[in-house]
Structure formats: C-alpha cells, structure tokens
PDB file of C-alpha atoms and ligand atoms in Angstrom:
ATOM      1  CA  UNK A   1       0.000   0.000   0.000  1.00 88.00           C
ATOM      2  CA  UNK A   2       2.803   2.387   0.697  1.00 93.00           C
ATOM      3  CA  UNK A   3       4.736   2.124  -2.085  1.00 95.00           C
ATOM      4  CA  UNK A   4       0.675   2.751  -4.162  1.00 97.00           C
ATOM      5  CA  UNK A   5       0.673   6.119  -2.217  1.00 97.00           C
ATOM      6  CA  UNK A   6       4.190   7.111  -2.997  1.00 97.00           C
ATOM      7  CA  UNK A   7       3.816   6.436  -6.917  1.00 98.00           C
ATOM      8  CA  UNK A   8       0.512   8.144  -6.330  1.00 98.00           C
ATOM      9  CA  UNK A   9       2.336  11.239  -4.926  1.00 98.00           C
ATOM     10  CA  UNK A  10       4.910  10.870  -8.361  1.00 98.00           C
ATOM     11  CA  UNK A  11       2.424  11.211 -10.694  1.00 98.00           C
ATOM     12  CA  UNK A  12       0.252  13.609  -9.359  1.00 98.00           C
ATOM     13  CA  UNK A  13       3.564  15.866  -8.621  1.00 98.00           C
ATOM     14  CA  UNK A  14       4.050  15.307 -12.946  1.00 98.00           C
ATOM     15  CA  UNK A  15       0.818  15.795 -13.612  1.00 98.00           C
ATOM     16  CA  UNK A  16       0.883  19.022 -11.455  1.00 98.00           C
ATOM     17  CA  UNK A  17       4.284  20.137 -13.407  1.00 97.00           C
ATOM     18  CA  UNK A  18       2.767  19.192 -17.033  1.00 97.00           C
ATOM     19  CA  UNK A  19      -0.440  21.664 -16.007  1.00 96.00           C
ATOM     20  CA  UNK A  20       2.332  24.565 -15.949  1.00 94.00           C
ATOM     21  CA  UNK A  21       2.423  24.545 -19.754  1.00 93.00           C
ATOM     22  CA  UNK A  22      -0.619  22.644 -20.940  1.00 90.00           C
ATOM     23  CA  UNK A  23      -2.030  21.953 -24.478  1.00 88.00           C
ATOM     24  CA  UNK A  24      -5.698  22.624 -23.289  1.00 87.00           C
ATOM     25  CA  UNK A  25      -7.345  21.236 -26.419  1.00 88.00           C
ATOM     26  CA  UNK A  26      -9.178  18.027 -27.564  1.00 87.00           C
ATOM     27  CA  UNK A  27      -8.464  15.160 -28.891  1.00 87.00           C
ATOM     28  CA  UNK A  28     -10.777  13.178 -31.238  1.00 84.00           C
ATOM     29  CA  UNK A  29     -11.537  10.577 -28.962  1.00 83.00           C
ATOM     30  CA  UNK A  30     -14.416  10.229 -26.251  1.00 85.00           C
ATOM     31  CA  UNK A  31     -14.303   8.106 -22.796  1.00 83.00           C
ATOM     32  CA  UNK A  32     -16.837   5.643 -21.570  1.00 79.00           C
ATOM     33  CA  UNK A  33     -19.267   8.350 -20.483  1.00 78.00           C
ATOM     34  CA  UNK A  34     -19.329  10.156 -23.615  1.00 80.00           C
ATOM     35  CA  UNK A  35     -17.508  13.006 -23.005  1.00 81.00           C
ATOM     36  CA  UNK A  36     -14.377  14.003 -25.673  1.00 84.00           C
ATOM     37  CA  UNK A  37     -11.220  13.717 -24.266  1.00 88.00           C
ATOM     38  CA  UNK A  38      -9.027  16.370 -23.640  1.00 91.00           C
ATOM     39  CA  UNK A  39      -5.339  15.902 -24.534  1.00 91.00           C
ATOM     40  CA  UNK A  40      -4.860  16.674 -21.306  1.00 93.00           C
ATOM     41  CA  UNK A  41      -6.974  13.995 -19.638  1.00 92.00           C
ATOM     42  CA  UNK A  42      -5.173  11.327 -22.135  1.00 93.00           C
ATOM     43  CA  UNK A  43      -1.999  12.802 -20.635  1.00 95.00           C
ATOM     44  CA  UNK A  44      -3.045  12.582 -17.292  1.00 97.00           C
ATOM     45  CA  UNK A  45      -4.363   8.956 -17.840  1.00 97.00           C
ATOM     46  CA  UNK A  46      -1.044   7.794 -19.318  1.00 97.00           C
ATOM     47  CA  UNK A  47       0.824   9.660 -16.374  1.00 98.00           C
ATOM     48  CA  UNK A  48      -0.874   7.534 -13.566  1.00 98.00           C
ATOM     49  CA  UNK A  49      -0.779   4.406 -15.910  1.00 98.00           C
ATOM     50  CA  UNK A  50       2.627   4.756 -16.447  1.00 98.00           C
ATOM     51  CA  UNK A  51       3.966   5.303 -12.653  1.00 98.00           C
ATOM     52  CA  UNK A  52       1.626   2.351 -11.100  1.00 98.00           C
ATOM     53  CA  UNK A  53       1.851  -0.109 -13.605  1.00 96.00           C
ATOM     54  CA  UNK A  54       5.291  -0.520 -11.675  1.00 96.00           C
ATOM     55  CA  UNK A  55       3.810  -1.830  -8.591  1.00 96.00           C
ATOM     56  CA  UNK A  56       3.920  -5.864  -8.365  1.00 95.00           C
ATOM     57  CA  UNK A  57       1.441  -5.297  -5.792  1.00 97.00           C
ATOM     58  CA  UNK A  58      -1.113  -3.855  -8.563  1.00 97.00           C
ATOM     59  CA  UNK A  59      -3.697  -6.489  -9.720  1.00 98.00           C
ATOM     60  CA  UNK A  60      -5.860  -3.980 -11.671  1.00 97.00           C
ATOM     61  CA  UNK A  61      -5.907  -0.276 -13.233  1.00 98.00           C
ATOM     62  CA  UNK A  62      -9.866   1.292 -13.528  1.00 98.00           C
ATOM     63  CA  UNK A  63     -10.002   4.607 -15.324  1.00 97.00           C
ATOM     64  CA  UNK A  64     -12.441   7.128 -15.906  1.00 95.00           C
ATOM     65  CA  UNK A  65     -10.204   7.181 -19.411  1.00 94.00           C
ATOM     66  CA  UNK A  66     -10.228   3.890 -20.124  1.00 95.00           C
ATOM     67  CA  UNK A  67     -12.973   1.416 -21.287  1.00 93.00           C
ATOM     68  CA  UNK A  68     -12.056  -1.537 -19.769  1.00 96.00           C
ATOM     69  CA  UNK A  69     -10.035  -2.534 -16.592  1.00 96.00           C
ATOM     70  CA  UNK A  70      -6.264  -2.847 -17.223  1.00 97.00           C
ATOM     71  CA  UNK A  71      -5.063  -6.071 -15.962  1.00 97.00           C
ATOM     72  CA  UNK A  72      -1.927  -5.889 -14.825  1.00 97.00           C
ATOM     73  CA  UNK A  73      -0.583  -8.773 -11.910  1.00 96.00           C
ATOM     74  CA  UNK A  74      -2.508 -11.577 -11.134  1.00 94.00           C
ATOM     75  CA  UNK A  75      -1.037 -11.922  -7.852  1.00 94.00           C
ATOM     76  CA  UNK A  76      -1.226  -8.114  -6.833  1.00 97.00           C
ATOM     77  CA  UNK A  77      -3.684  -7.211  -3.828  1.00 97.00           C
ATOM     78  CA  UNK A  78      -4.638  -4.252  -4.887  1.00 98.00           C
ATOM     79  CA  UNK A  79      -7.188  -2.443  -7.538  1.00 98.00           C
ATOM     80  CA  UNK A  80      -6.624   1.255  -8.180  1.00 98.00           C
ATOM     81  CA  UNK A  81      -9.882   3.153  -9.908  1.00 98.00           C
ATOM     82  CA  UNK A  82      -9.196   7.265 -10.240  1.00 98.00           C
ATOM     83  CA  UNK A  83     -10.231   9.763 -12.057  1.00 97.00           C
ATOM     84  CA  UNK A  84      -7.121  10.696 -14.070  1.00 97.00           C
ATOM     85  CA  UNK A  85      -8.225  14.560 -14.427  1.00 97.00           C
ATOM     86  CA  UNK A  86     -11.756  15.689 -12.895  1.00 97.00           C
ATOM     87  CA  UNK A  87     -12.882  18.797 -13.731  1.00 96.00           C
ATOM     88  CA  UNK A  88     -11.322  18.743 -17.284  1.00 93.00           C
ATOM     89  CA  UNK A  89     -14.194  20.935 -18.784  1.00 93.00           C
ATOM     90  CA  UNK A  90     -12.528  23.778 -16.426  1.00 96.00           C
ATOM     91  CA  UNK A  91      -9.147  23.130 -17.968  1.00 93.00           C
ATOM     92  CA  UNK A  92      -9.212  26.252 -20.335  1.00 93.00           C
ATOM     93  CA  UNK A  93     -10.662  28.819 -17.866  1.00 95.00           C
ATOM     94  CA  UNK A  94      -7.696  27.954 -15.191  1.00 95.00           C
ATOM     95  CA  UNK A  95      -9.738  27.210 -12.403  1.00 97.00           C
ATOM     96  CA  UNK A  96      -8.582  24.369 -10.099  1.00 98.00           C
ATOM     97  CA  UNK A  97      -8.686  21.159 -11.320  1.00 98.00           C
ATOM     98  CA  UNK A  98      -7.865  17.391  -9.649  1.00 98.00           C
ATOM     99  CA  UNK A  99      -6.716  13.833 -10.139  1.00 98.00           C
ATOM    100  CA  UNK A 100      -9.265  11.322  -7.456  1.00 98.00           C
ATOM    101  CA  UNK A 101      -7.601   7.513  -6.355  1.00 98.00           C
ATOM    102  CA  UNK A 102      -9.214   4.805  -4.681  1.00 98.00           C
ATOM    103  CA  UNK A 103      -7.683   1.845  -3.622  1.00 98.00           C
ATOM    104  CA  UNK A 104      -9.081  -1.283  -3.111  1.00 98.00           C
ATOM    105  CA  UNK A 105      -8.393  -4.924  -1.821  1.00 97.00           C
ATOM    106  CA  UNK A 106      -9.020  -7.982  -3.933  1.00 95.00           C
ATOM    107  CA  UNK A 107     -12.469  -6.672  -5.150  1.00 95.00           C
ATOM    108  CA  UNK A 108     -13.678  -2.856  -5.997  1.00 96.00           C
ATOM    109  CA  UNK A 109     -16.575  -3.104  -4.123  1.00 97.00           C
ATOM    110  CA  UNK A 110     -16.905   0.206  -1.342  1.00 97.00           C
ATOM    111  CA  UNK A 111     -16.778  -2.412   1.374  1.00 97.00           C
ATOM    112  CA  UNK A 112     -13.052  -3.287   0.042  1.00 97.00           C
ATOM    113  CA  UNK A 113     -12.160   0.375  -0.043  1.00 98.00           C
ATOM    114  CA  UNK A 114      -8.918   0.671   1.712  1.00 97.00           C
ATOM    115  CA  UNK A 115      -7.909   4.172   1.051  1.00 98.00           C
ATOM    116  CA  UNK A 116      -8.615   7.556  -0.824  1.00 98.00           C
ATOM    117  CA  UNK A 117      -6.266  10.268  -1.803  1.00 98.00           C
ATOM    118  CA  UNK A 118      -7.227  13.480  -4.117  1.00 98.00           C
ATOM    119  CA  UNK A 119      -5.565  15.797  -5.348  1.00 98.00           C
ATOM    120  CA  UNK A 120      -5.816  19.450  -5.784  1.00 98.00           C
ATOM    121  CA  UNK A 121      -4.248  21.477  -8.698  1.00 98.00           C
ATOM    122  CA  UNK A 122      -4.575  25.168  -7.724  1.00 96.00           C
ATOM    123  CA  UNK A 123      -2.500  27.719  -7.060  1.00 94.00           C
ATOM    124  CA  UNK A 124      -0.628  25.173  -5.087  1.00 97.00           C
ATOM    125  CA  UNK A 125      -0.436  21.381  -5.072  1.00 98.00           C
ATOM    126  CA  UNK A 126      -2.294  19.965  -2.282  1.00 98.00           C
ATOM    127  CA  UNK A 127      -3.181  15.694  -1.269  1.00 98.00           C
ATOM    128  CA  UNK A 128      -5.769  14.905   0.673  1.00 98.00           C
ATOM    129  CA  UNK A 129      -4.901  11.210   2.119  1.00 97.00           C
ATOM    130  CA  UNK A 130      -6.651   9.225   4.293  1.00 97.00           C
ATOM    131  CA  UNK A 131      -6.148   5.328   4.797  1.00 93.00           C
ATOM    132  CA  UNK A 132      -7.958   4.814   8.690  1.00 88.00           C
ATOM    133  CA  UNK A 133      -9.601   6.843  10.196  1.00 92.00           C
ATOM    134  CA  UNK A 134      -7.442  10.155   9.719  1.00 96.00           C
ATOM    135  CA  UNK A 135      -8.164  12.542   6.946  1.00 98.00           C
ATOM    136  CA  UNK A 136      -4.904  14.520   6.400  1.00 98.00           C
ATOM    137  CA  UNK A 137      -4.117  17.293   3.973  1.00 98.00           C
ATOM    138  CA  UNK A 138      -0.497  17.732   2.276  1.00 98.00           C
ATOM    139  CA  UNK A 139       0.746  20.346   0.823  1.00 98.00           C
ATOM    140  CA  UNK A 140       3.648  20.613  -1.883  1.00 98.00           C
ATOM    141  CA  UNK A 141       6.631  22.071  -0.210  1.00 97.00           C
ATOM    142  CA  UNK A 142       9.719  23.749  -1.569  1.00 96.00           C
ATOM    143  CA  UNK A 143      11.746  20.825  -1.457  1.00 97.00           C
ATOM    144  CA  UNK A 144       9.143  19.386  -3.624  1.00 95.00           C
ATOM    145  CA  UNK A 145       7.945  16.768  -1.673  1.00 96.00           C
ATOM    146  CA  UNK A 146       4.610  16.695   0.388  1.00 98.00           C
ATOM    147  CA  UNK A 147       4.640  17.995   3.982  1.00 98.00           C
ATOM    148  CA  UNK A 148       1.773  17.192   6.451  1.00 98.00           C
ATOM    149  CA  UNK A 149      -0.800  20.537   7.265  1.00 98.00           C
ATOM    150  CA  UNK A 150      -3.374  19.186   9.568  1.00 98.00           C
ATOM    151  CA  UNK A 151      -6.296  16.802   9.867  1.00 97.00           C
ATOM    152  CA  UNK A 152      -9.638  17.945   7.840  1.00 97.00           C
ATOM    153  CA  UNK A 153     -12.851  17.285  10.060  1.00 97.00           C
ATOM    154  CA  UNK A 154     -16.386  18.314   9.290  1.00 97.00           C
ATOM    155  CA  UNK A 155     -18.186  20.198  11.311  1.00 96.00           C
ATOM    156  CA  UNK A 156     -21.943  19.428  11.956  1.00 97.00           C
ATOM    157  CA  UNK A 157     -23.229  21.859  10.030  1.00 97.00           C
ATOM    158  CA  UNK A 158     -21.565  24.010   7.460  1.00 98.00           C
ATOM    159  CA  UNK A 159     -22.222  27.246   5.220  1.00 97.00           C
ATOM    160  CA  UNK A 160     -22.171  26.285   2.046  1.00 97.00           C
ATOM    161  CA  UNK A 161     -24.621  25.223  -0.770  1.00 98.00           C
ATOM    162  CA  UNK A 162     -22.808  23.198  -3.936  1.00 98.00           C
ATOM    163  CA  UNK A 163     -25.574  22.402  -6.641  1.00 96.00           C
ATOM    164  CA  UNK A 164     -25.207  20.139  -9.516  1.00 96.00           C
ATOM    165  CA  UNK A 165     -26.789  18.598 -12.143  1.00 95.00           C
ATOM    166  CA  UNK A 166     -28.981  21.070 -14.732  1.00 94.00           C
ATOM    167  CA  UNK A 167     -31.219  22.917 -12.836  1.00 95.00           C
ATOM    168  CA  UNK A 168     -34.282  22.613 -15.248  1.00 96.00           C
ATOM    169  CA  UNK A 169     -34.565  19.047 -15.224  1.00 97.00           C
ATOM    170  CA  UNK A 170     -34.493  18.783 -11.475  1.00 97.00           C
ATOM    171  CA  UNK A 171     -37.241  17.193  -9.935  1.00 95.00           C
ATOM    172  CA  UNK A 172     -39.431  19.263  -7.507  1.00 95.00           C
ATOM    173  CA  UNK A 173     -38.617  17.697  -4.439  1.00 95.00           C
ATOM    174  CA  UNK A 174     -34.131  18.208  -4.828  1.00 97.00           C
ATOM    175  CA  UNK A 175     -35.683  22.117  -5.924  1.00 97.00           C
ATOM    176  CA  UNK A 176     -37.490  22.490  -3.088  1.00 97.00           C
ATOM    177  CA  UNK A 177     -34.663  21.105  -0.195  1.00 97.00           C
ATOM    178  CA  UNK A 178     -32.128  23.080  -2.246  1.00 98.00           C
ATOM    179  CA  UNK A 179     -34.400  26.378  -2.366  1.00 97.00           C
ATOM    180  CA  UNK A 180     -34.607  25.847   1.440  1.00 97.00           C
ATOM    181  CA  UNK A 181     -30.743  25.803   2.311  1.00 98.00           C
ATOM    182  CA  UNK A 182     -30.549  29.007   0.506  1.00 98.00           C
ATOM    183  CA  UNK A 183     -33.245  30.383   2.802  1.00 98.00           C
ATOM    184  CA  UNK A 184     -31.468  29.456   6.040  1.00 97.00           C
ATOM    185  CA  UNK A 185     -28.549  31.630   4.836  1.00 97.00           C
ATOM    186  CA  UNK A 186     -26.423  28.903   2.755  1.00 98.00           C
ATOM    187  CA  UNK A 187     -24.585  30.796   0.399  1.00 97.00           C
ATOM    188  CA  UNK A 188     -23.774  29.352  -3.447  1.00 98.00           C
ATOM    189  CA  UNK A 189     -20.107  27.482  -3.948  1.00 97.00           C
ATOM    190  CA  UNK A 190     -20.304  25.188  -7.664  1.00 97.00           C
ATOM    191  CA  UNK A 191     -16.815  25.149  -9.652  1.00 97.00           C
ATOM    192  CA  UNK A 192     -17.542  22.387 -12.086  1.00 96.00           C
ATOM    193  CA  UNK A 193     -14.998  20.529 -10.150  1.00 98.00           C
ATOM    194  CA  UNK A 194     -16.238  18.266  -7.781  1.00 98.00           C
ATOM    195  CA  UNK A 195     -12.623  17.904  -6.259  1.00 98.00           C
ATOM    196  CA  UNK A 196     -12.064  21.161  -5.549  1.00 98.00           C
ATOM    197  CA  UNK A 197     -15.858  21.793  -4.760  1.00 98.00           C
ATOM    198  CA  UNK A 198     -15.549  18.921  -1.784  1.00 98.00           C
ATOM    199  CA  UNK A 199     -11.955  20.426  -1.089  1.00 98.00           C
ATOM    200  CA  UNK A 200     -13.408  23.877  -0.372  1.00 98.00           C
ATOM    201  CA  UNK A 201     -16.403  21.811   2.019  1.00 98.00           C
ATOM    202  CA  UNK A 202     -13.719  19.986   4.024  1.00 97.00           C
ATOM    203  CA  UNK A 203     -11.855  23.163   4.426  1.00 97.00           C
ATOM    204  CA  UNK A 204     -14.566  25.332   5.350  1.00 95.00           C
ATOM    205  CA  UNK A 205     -15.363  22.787   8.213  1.00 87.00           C
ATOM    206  CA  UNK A 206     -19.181  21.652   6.429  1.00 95.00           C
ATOM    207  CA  UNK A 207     -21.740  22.122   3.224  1.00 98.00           C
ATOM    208  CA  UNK A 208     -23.086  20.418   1.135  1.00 98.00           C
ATOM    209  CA  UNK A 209     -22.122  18.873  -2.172  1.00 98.00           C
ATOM    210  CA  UNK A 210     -24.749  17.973  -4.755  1.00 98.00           C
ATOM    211  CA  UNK A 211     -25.459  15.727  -8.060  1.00 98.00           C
ATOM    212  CA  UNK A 212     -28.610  14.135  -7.639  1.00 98.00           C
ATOM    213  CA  UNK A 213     -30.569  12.605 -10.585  1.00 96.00           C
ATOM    214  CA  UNK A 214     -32.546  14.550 -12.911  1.00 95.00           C
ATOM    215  CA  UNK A 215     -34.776  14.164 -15.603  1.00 93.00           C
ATOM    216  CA  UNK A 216     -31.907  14.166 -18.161  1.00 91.00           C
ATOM    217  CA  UNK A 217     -29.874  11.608 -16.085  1.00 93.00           C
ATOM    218  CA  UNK A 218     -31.925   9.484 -14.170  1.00 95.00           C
ATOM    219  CA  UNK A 219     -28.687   7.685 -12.093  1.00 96.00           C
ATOM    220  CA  UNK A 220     -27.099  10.911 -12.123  1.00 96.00           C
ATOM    221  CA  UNK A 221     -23.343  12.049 -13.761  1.00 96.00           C
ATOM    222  CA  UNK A 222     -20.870  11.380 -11.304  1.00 97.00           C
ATOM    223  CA  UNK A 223     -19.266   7.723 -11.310  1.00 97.00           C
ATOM    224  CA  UNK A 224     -19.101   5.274  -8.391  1.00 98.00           C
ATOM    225  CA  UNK A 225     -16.337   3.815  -8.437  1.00 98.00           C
ATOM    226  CA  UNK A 226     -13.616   6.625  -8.793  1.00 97.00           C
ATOM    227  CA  UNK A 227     -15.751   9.467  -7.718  1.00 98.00           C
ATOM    228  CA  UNK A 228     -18.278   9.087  -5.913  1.00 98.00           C
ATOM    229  CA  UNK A 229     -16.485   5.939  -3.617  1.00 98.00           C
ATOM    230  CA  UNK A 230     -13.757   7.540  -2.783  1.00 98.00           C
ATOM    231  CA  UNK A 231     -14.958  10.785  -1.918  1.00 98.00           C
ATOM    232  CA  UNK A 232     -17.715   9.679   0.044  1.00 98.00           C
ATOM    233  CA  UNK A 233     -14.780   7.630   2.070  1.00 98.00           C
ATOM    234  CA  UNK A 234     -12.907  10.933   2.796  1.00 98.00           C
ATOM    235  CA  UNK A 235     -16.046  12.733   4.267  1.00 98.00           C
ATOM    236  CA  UNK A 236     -17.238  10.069   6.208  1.00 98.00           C
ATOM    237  CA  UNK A 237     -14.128   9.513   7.599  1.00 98.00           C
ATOM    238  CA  UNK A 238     -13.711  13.192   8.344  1.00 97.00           C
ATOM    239  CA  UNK A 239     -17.131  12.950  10.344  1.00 97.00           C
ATOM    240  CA  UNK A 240     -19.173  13.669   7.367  1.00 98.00           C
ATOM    241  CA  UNK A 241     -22.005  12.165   6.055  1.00 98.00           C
ATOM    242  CA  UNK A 242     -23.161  10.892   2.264  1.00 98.00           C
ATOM    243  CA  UNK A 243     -26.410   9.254   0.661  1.00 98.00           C
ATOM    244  CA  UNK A 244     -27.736   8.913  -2.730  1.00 97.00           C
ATOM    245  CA  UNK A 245     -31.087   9.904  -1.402  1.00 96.00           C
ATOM    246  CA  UNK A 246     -32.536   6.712  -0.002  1.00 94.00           C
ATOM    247  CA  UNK A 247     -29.677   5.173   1.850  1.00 88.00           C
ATOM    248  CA  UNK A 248     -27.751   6.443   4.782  1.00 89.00           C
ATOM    249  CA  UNK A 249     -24.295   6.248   3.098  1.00 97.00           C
ATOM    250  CA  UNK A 250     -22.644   6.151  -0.629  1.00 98.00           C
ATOM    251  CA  UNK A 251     -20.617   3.634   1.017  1.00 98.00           C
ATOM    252  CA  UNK A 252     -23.407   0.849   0.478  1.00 97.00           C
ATOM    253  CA  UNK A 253     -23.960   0.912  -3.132  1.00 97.00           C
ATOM    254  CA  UNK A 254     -23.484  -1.757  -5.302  1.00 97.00           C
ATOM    255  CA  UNK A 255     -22.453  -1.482  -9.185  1.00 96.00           C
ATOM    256  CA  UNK A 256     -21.172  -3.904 -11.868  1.00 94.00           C
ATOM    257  CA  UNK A 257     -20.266  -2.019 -14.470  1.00 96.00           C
ATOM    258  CA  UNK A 258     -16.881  -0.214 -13.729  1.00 96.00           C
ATOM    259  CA  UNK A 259     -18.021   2.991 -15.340  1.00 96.00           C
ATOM    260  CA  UNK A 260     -21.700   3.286 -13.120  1.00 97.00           C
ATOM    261  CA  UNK A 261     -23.088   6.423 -12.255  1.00 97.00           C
ATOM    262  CA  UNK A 262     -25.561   7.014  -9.031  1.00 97.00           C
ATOM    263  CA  UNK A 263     -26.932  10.064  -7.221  1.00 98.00           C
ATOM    264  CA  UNK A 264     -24.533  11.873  -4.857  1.00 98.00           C
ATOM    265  CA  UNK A 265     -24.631  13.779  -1.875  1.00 98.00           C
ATOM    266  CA  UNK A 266     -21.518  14.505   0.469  1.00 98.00           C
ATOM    267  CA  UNK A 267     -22.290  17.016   3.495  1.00 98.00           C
ATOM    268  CA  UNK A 268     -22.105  17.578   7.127  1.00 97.00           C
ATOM    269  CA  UNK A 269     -24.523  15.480   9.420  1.00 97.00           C
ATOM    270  CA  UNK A 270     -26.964  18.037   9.567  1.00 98.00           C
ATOM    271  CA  UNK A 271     -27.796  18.688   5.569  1.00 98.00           C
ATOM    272  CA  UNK A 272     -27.520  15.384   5.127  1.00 98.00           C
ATOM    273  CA  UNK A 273     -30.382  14.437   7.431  1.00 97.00           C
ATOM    274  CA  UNK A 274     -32.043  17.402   6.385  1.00 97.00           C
ATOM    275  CA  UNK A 275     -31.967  16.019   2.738  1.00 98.00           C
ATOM    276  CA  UNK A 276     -32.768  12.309   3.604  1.00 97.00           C
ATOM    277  CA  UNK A 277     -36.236  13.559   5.387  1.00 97.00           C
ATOM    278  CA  UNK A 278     -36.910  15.912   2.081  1.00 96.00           C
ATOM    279  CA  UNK A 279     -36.455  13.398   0.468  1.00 96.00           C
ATOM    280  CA  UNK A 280     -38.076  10.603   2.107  1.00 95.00           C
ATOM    281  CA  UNK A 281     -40.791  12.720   3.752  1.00 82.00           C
TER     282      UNK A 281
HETATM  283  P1  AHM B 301     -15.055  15.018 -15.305  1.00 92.41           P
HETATM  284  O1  AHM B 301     -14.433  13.978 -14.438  1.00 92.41           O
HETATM  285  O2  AHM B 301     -15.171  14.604 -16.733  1.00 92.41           O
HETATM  286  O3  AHM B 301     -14.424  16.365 -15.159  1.00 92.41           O
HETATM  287  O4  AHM B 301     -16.614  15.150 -14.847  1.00 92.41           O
HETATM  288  C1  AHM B 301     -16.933  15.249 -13.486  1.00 92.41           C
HETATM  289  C2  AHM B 301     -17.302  16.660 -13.133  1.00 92.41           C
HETATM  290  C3  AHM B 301     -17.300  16.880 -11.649  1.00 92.41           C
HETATM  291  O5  AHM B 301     -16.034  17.256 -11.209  1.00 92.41           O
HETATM  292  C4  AHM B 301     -18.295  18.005 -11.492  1.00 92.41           C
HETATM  293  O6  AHM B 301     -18.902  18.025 -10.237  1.00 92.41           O
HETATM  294  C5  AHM B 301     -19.278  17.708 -12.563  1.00 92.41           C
HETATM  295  O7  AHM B 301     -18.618  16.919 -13.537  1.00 92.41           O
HETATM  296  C6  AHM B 301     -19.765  18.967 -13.202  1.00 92.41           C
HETATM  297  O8  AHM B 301     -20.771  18.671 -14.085  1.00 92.41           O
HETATM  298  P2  AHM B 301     -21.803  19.804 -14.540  1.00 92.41           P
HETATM  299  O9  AHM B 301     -21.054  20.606 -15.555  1.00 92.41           O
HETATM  300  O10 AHM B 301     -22.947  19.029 -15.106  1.00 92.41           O
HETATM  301  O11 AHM B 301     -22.170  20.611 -13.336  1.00 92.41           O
HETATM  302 MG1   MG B 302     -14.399  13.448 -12.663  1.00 92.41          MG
END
C-alpha cells in the first residue's frame, strides 16, 4: 500500500508540473461516459498508468479514461480506480482542477475500499490522504515533496450550498430542499470541479455537495467507483455524512459495471439528514 501512495504522490507531482504549460485542447476521442477527451486527460491517464503499472502489488488499473479494466498482476492485492483529471471541462478557464484515487483490496466493491487520496491542482499542489480513520491534507513544499498541514474534520453543520446537475430538469422535491438551504442563509459554492468543490467543504469545516438525478440523467453524472467511492470515504471519515437519497451512506452501493453512475450527496450530518427527510418525507 505504501509504495501505491508514494507512486501516487509521483504522478500527481508530474501531472501538477505538465499543467504549468498545458495543451488545453481536444483530442478526437471520447471516454466511456461520452464526453471528448481532452489531450490533457489522455496525458493525465497515461501519467498515472505509467507510474503504477510498476507496482507488483497492482492487480488492476480502472479509469475514468479507459474502457475496460487494465489487468496488470494476477497476484497483486490491490485495484486502483481514479479519475485521471476531474474537472477537465474547467481546464481552459484555469480554475482548479484534480486527479481522485481509490484503492481497493481484492475486489472494488466500497466495502473493500482501503484508502482515498485526491488531489488538488490550484494555485498550489495539495493531497488529501486518508487510509484509517485520519483525513490529512499535504501540501507541496519547496523541497518538492509533500509535507503534512493538519487533519480535515467536518463540522456538523456548514455554510455552504454546492448544486449540480442542470437545474431545469431537477425534480421538484431536490428544488425544493435546495431552495430551502438558501433560505437558512447557505450561500452558493459550484466550480464544475467536484474535487475542488468537496476540497473547499472539508476546508470550510461543512456544506453540502450535490449531483442528484434529474430528468436528463436518471442515475445521475458522477461515477461510483472513482468518484463518488472515494470521496464519500474521505467525508465520512472526516465525520461527514453521504447518501444517494434513499440510503444512509454512498458507502453501500453496489455497481457492476466499472463505469456506473448514481446520485450523490456529500455534506455535514446536519444537511444530510435534512436532505434524507426531504427526500423521504
Ligand atoms: P469530469 O471527471 O469529466 O471532469 O466530470 C466530473 C465533473 C465533476 O467534477 C463536477 O462536479 C461535474 O462533472 C460537473 O458537471 P456539470 O457541468 O454538469 O455541473
Ligand atoms: Mg471526474
């Protein structure tokens, strides 16, 4: 596992240096979900691909890039799934951007979730880490290696109000709970990067983070596997809480298909239970 996290660190530090002098435009090709690739996000891909595929202890690449699981040892405990560059649509307006890991044992299943880093690519490079029951932020020091800030914890109620999904297609009940944050005094946070959207919740102490499903995608955008999993790991872990809208944690989804896609919410205790009864009446 250590030796996962310190390639980890490697390629987001290259990935970090390449975003200093970018070629922001697209490729011909699109991923799994549909979306055309950046160069960038091919880049990115072949960055992480490259550094991990060392690891004998590596059974199994999963890539938001890629359409099919890269098998790599048969022998290897662990599966990695990430999101090689989320928030790639923000790549040409310079706003910060991130690389999401989740590493599993044996199986990727949430229940086989081991750890969960991010990355942040702003106007510094930060990792957020947490294998136990710690969440810890890093920072990118001069000596270019990553030096330990503090432990993030959520608070049990935040400030802040991120909205997803397209606003016209949502259904009346996620319009109504959302319309009612903003009358308690929640004020509006929504990047386009979930990374750095959850990075600014965890900072801030609490919030809420949404991408629920709409009429225009029924099981939502975000993927389970190397977004939604890990992230949801992170907040619980930092004394957050996370639901799709029926159950009382991301955590206890199920997929198949590597590249599934489910209803999110990540918050502090209290929006979260404030959502779930919304919801649920
Ligand atoms: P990406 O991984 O291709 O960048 O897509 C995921 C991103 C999330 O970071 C973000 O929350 C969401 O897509 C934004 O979507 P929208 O533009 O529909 O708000
Ligand atoms: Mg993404």
């Amino acid at each position: 596992m250590q030796e996962l996290i310190k390639l980890i660190q490697e390629a987001v530090i290259e990935i970090s240096n390449e975003l200093k002098f970018p070629d922001t435009t697209y490729s011909d090709e699109k991923n799994s979900s549909g979306d055309t690739q950046l160069k960038f996000d091919v880049l990115s891909d072949e960055i992480i691909t490259k550094r991990l595929s060392t690891s004998k202890s590596l059974k199994a690449l999963i890539s938001e890039e890629k359409e099919e699981t890269l098998h790599l040892n048969e022998n290897g405990k662990f599966i990695v799934a990430y999101d090689p560059l989320d928030g790639s649509s923000l790549m040409d307006v310079n706003f910060a951007i991130g690389s999401i890991f989740a590493i599993y044992e044996e199986k990727v299943s949430a229940k086989n979730l081991k750890a969960a880093l991010y990355s942040v690519y702003g106007a510094r490079l930060e990792l957020v880490f947490c294998e136990g029951d710690e969440v810890k932020l890093y920072r990118l020091d001069k000596s270019g290696a990553f030096s330990y800030v503090k432990e993030l914890k959520m608070a049990e109620k935040g400030k802040i109000n991120a909205t997803g999904g397209t606003q016209k297609f949502w259904e009346e009940k996620h319009a109504a709970f959302i319309k009612s944050l903003f009358e308690e005094g929640y004020r509006l946070r929504y990047s386009g990067a979930m990374v750095s959207d959850i990075h600014q919740i965890l900072l801030k102490g609490g919030g809420l983070f949404s991408y629920p499903a709409t009429k225009d995608a029924p099981n939502g955008k975000l993927r389970a596997f190397f977004e939604i999993f890990p992230l949801a790991f992170i907040i619980e872990k930092a004394g957050g809480k996370t639901t799709d809208g029926k159950k009382h944690s991301l955590l206890e989804l199920e997929f198949d298909k590597i590249h599934a896609t489910s209803p999110c919410f990540f918050g502090s205790k209290y929006e979260i239970t404030k959502l779930l009864k919304a919801y649920n009446g």
